[in-house]
GROMACS .gro file of C-alpha atoms in nm:
model
  266
    1MET     CA    1  10.694   0.960  -0.786
    2GLY     CA    2  10.364   1.138  -0.839
    3ILE     CA    3  10.250   1.316  -1.153
    4TYR     CA    4  10.246   1.701  -1.156
    5VAL     CA    5  10.107   1.929  -1.424
    6GLU     CA    6  10.057   2.303  -1.420
    7ALA     CA    7   9.903   2.542  -1.683
    8LYS     CA    8   9.851   2.913  -1.685
    9VAL     CA    9   9.503   2.982  -1.792
   10ARG     CA   10   9.404   3.337  -1.885
   11ALA     CA   11   9.038   3.305  -1.777
   12ASP     CA   12   8.793   3.388  -1.492
   13LEU     CA   13   8.845   3.166  -1.192
   14ASP     CA   14   8.479   3.089  -1.159
   15GLU     CA   15   8.460   2.983  -1.521
   16LEU     CA   16   8.765   2.764  -1.481
   17TRP     CA   17   8.612   2.609  -1.166
   18LEU     CA   18   8.286   2.538  -1.347
   19ARG     CA   19   8.455   2.372  -1.649
   20THR     CA   20   8.660   2.141  -1.419
   21GLN     CA   21   8.407   2.068  -1.140
   22ASP     CA   22   8.105   1.998  -1.370
   23ALA     CA   23   8.114   1.635  -1.476
   24ALA     CA   24   7.963   1.697  -1.817
   25SER     CA   25   8.214   1.967  -1.900
   26HIS     CA   26   8.509   1.768  -1.743
   27GLN     CA   27   8.463   1.461  -1.955
   28ARG     CA   28   8.464   1.683  -2.271
   29TRP     CA   29   8.818   1.811  -2.226
   30ASP     CA   30   8.995   1.543  -2.024
   31LEU     CA   31   9.152   1.281  -2.253
   32ARG     CA   32   9.190   1.039  -1.969
   33PHE     CA   33   8.813   0.975  -1.938
   34THR     CA   34   8.532   0.872  -2.173
   35GLU     CA   35   8.259   0.925  -1.909
   36ILE     CA   36   8.228   1.091  -1.573
   37ARG     CA   37   7.896   1.049  -1.401
   38PRO     CA   38   7.803   1.169  -1.052
   39LEU     CA   39   7.640   0.897  -0.827
   40PRO     CA   40   7.328   0.964  -0.620
   41GLY     CA   41   7.372   1.041  -0.253
   42PRO     CA   42   7.273   1.272   0.029
   43GLU     CA   43   7.342   1.644  -0.030
   44ASP     CA   44   7.563   1.671   0.283
   45ALA     CA   45   7.774   1.362   0.199
   46PRO     CA   46   8.095   1.354  -0.003
   47VAL     CA   47   8.022   1.357  -0.379
   48ARG     CA   48   8.078   1.016  -0.535
   49PHE     CA   49   8.118   0.953  -0.907
   50ARG     CA   50   8.175   0.694  -1.170
   51TYR     CA   51   8.437   0.724  -1.430
   52ALA     CA   52   8.509   0.513  -1.738
   53THR     CA   53   8.782   0.501  -1.999
   54ARG     CA   54   8.759   0.330  -2.329
   55VAL     CA   55   9.098   0.146  -2.362
   56LEU     CA   56   9.012  -0.037  -2.689
   57PRO     CA   57   8.710  -0.057  -2.905
   58GLY     CA   58   8.461  -0.270  -2.708
   59LEU     CA   59   8.677  -0.258  -2.390
   60THR     CA   60   8.593   0.002  -2.123
   61VAL     CA   61   8.764   0.024  -1.783
   62SER     CA   62   8.558   0.184  -1.515
   63GLY     CA   63   8.604   0.279  -1.151
   64THR     CA   64   8.462   0.505  -0.879
   65GLY     CA   65   8.583   0.809  -0.693
   66VAL     CA   66   8.483   1.030  -0.410
   67SER     CA   67   8.539   1.392  -0.342
   68ALA     CA   68   8.762   1.427  -0.042
   69GLY     CA   69   8.682   1.789   0.035
   70GLU     CA   70   8.715   2.139  -0.101
   71ARG     CA   71   8.865   2.455   0.053
   72GLU     CA   72   8.880   2.819  -0.052
   73ARG     CA   73   9.148   3.023   0.124
   74PRO     CA   74   9.128   3.399   0.210
   75ASP     CA   75   9.376   3.476  -0.075
   76GLY     CA   76   9.135   3.338  -0.327
   77THR     CA   77   9.315   3.008  -0.387
   78ARG     CA   78   9.088   2.707  -0.418
   79THR     CA   79   9.166   2.337  -0.378
   80SER     CA   80   8.963   2.033  -0.471
   81ALA     CA   81   9.089   1.684  -0.369
   82LEU     CA   82   8.963   1.338  -0.440
   83ARG     CA   83   9.034   0.968  -0.412
   84PHE     CA   84   8.964   0.699  -0.671
   85ASP     CA   85   8.990   0.331  -0.721
   86CYS     CA   86   8.938   0.082  -1.009
   87PRO     CA   87   8.849  -0.285  -0.945
   88HIS     CA   88   8.861  -0.382  -1.307
   89PRO     CA   89   9.125  -0.649  -1.353
   90LEU     CA   90   9.258  -0.496  -1.676
   91SER     CA   91   9.307  -0.148  -1.519
   92PRO     CA   92   9.684  -0.075  -1.466
   93LEU     CA   93   9.600   0.117  -1.143
   94VAL     CA   94   9.433  -0.006  -0.821
   95GLU     CA   95   9.368   0.316  -0.634
   96GLY     CA   96   9.502   0.663  -0.585
   97SER     CA   97   9.449   1.021  -0.480
   98GLY     CA   98   9.508   1.371  -0.616
   99TYR     CA   99   9.419   1.731  -0.594
  100TRP     CA  100   9.347   2.037  -0.824
  101ARG     CA  101   9.461   2.384  -0.710
  102TYR     CA  102   9.348   2.709  -0.855
  103VAL     CA  103   9.582   2.999  -0.779
  104PRO     CA  104   9.488   3.353  -0.906
  105ASP     CA  105   9.789   3.499  -1.078
  106GLY     CA  106   9.767   3.838  -1.249
  107ASP     CA  107   9.559   3.809  -1.564
  108GLY     CA  108   9.469   3.446  -1.510
  109VAL     CA  109   9.487   3.140  -1.289
  110ARG     CA  110   9.761   2.887  -1.231
  111PHE     CA  111   9.569   2.564  -1.263
  112LEU     CA  112   9.773   2.270  -1.129
  113THR     CA  113   9.734   1.911  -1.025
  114GLY     CA  114   9.929   1.653  -0.836
  115TYR     CA  115   9.825   1.286  -0.811
  116ASP     CA  116   9.960   0.945  -0.748
  117TYR     CA  117   9.832   0.592  -0.754
  118ARG     CA  118   9.914   0.233  -0.684
  119PRO     CA  119   9.991   0.017  -0.987
  120ARG     CA  120   9.837  -0.329  -1.036
  121TRP     CA  121  10.001  -0.665  -1.123
  122GLY     CA  122  10.279  -0.659  -0.869
  123ARG     CA  123  10.638  -0.597  -0.975
  124PRO     CA  124  10.582  -0.645  -1.346
  125GLY     CA  125  10.305  -0.390  -1.325
  126ALA     CA  126  10.532  -0.154  -1.146
  127VAL     CA  127  10.796  -0.179  -1.413
  128LEU     CA  128  10.536  -0.137  -1.684
  129ASP     CA  129  10.390   0.167  -1.501
  130ARG     CA  130  10.726   0.336  -1.467
  131LEU     CA  131  10.822   0.281  -1.833
  132VAL     CA  132  10.485   0.315  -2.018
  133PHE     CA  133  10.170   0.398  -1.819
  134ARG     CA  134  10.291   0.673  -1.593
  135PRO     CA  135  10.463   0.874  -1.872
  136LEU     CA  136  10.150   0.834  -2.080
  137MET     CA  137   9.927   0.954  -1.798
  138GLY     CA  138  10.144   1.257  -1.744
  139TRP     CA  139  10.133   1.341  -2.118
  140ALA     CA  140   9.756   1.298  -2.138
  141THR     CA  141   9.706   1.514  -1.827
  142ALA     CA  142   9.918   1.792  -1.970
  143TRP     CA  143   9.758   1.767  -2.309
  144SER     CA  144   9.413   1.787  -2.157
  145PHE     CA  145   9.509   2.094  -1.951
  146ASP     CA  146   9.616   2.271  -2.266
  147ARG     CA  147   9.300   2.170  -2.440
  148LEU     CA  148   9.100   2.318  -2.156
  149ARG     CA  149   9.313   2.640  -2.188
  150LEU     CA  150   9.225   2.668  -2.551
  151TRP     CA  151   8.856   2.628  -2.471
  152LEU     CA  152   8.860   2.896  -2.207
  153GLU     CA  153   9.092   3.143  -2.377
  154HIS     CA  154   9.002   3.111  -2.741
  155GLY     CA  155   8.663   2.940  -2.748
  156ILE     CA  156   8.801   2.633  -2.927
  157THR     CA  157   8.579   2.351  -2.810
  158PRO     CA  158   8.739   2.033  -2.696
  159GLU     CA  159   8.597   1.841  -2.993
  160ARG     CA  160   8.733   2.096  -3.241
  161ALA     CA  161   9.074   2.089  -3.062
  162LEU     CA  162   9.094   1.715  -3.091
  163LEU     CA  163   9.019   1.729  -3.476
  164ARG     CA  164   9.294   1.994  -3.511
  165TRP     CA  165   9.539   1.778  -3.327
  166ILE     CA  166   9.449   1.469  -3.532
  167ALA     CA  167   9.490   1.674  -3.852
  168GLU     CA  168   9.830   1.822  -3.761
  169MET     CA  169   9.961   1.477  -3.640
  170THR     CA  170   9.852   1.328  -3.975
  171VAL     CA  171  10.034   1.597  -4.167
  172ARG     CA  172  10.344   1.549  -3.957
  173SER     CA  173  10.326   1.172  -3.996
  174LEU     CA  174  10.299   1.201  -4.372
  175VAL     CA  175  10.593   1.435  -4.390
  176ILE     CA  176  10.805   1.191  -4.182
  177ALA     CA  177  10.698   0.893  -4.395
  178VAL     CA  178  10.773   1.060  -4.732
  179SER     CA  179  11.106   1.194  -4.590
  180CYS     CA  180  11.209   0.865  -4.463
  181PHE     CA  181  11.134   0.700  -4.802
  182LEU     CA  182  11.360   0.960  -4.970
  183LEU     CA  183  11.630   0.913  -4.707
  184LEU     CA  184  11.627   0.534  -4.755
  185ALA     CA  185  11.600   0.535  -5.127
  186GLY     CA  186  11.893   0.510  -5.354
  187PRO     CA  187  12.015   0.768  -5.607
  188LEU     CA  188  11.834   0.593  -5.894
  189GLN     CA  189  11.510   0.583  -5.710
  190ILE     CA  190  11.547   0.950  -5.621
  191ALA     CA  191  11.621   1.037  -5.981
  192GLU     CA  192  11.299   0.880  -6.085
  193VAL     CA  193  11.117   1.092  -5.833
  194VAL     CA  194  11.284   1.422  -5.923
  195GLY     CA  195  11.268   1.362  -6.301
  196PRO     CA  196  11.386   1.651  -6.498
  197LEU     CA  197  11.496   1.863  -6.195
  198GLY     CA  198  11.861   1.754  -6.256
  199PRO     CA  199  12.132   1.572  -6.072
  200GLU     CA  200  12.170   1.849  -5.823
  201ALA     CA  201  11.826   1.762  -5.675
  202VAL     CA  202  11.940   1.397  -5.632
  203PHE     CA  203  12.190   1.518  -5.374
  204ALA     CA  204  11.981   1.801  -5.224
  205LEU     CA  205  11.665   1.605  -5.169
  206PRO     CA  206  11.801   1.387  -4.887
  207LEU     CA  207  11.911   1.701  -4.712
  208VAL     CA  208  11.570   1.853  -4.747
  209ALA     CA  209  11.412   1.527  -4.620
  210ALA     CA  210  11.627   1.522  -4.317
  211LEU     CA  211  11.532   1.880  -4.238
  212ALA     CA  212  11.170   1.799  -4.285
  213VAL     CA  213  11.187   1.508  -4.047
  214THR     CA  214  11.357   1.729  -3.789
  215LEU     CA  215  11.095   2.002  -3.823
  216ALA     CA  216  10.810   1.754  -3.812
  217LEU     CA  217  10.941   1.612  -3.486
  218ILE     CA  218  11.043   1.922  -3.292
  219LYS     CA  219  10.843   2.213  -3.440
  220THR     CA  220  10.603   2.374  -3.190
  221PRO     CA  221  10.241   2.281  -3.263
  222LEU     CA  222  10.008   2.539  -3.412
  223PRO     CA  223   9.854   2.790  -3.163
  224GLY     CA  224   9.515   2.628  -3.185
  225THR     CA  225   9.643   2.270  -3.136
  226PRO     CA  226   9.663   2.126  -2.788
  227ALA     CA  227  10.012   2.043  -2.682
  228ALA     CA  228  10.138   1.886  -2.360
  229ARG     CA  229  10.472   2.068  -2.390
  230ARG     CA  230  10.304   2.400  -2.311
  231CYS     CA  231  10.245   2.287  -1.953
  232LEU     CA  232  10.483   2.273  -1.663
  233ARG     CA  233  10.560   1.906  -1.572
  234THR     CA  234  10.804   1.962  -1.289
  235PRO     CA  235  10.668   2.094  -0.945
  236PRO     CA  236  10.827   2.388  -0.768
  237LEU     CA  237  11.082   2.307  -0.491
  238ARG     CA  238  10.814   2.345  -0.230
  239VAL     CA  239  10.443   2.280  -0.286
  240ARG     CA  240  10.151   2.248  -0.056
  241ALA     CA  241   9.975   1.928  -0.128
  242PRO     CA  242   9.656   1.822   0.045
  243LEU     CA  243   9.671   1.544   0.298
  244LEU     CA  244   9.385   1.322   0.199
  245PRO     CA  245   9.182   1.083   0.419
  246SER     CA  246   9.162   0.709   0.342
  247LEU     CA  247   8.916   0.610   0.073
  248ASP     CA  248   8.772   0.349   0.311
  249GLY     CA  249   8.693   0.620   0.561
  250VAL     CA  250   8.514   0.837   0.319
  251ARG     CA  251   8.316   0.534   0.191
  252ALA     CA  252   8.213   0.466   0.545
  253GLY     CA  253   8.021   0.792   0.548
  254GLY     CA  254   8.261   1.025   0.723
  255THR     CA  255   8.290   1.385   0.618
  256PRO     CA  256   8.653   1.433   0.514
  257ALA     CA  257   8.860   1.731   0.617
  258LEU     CA  258   9.095   1.881   0.365
  259VAL     CA  259   9.417   2.010   0.511
  260CYS     CA  260   9.751   2.112   0.346
  261ALA     CA  261  10.108   2.042   0.438
  262GLU     CA  262  10.437   2.179   0.327
  263GLY     CA  263  10.655   1.932   0.122
  264SER     CA  264  10.899   1.905  -0.157
  265GLY     CA  265  10.769   1.751  -0.477
  266THR     CA  266  10.416   1.611  -0.512
   0.00000   0.00000   0.00000
């Protein structure tokens, strides 16, 4: 099952196109990549690029991708498709393909993506992908789309948006930690905390702590903080996804054609 993410961005289509197609801008807002660098090649050839992701301090997983074509339709809709692969033995994916679609919609643009990939490490890798990596990739994509939206709509740079997210997650984590301590503590320990507030506080404080944990977990993030939950994660019943050429064919120097086909799901 592929990954699908859609965000409504109230911005100019050309500006959205620039922030997503320019490699220097793209790597600023997309959490999935540490570096995106175009590779040299003929002007009339498909655009190739190198991408890298820092998995752990001192460990960077890199791969290559190639633009599989672009198309602008008479109704103003634009589509950009690509294929990518990663030979690094520690990368959880081997190769994949995806597309971005830009659909003008009233006062903004529906910016959506669909992509899929082949996991590494055989059956154990497939299980790990289904339980951990694929949900994480879906969340990172949606979070990044909302980060891009904040940049275009409100001028909040990707770097500042990340700092806001870290600050808010830190506050939420502290609230949860303190509240859990109060929930697990006994009456005598709570009495030591509340001091002269009286015995009523001994019984009320656990209820307040439980409410604080609930709010910290489910409360909508602040308007200026990126949040994956603001994006649509389930595709419409019928979507038009590009049919992509094989990566080997593009590498061989062929000029890919981008077509679309009706289908359900991604």
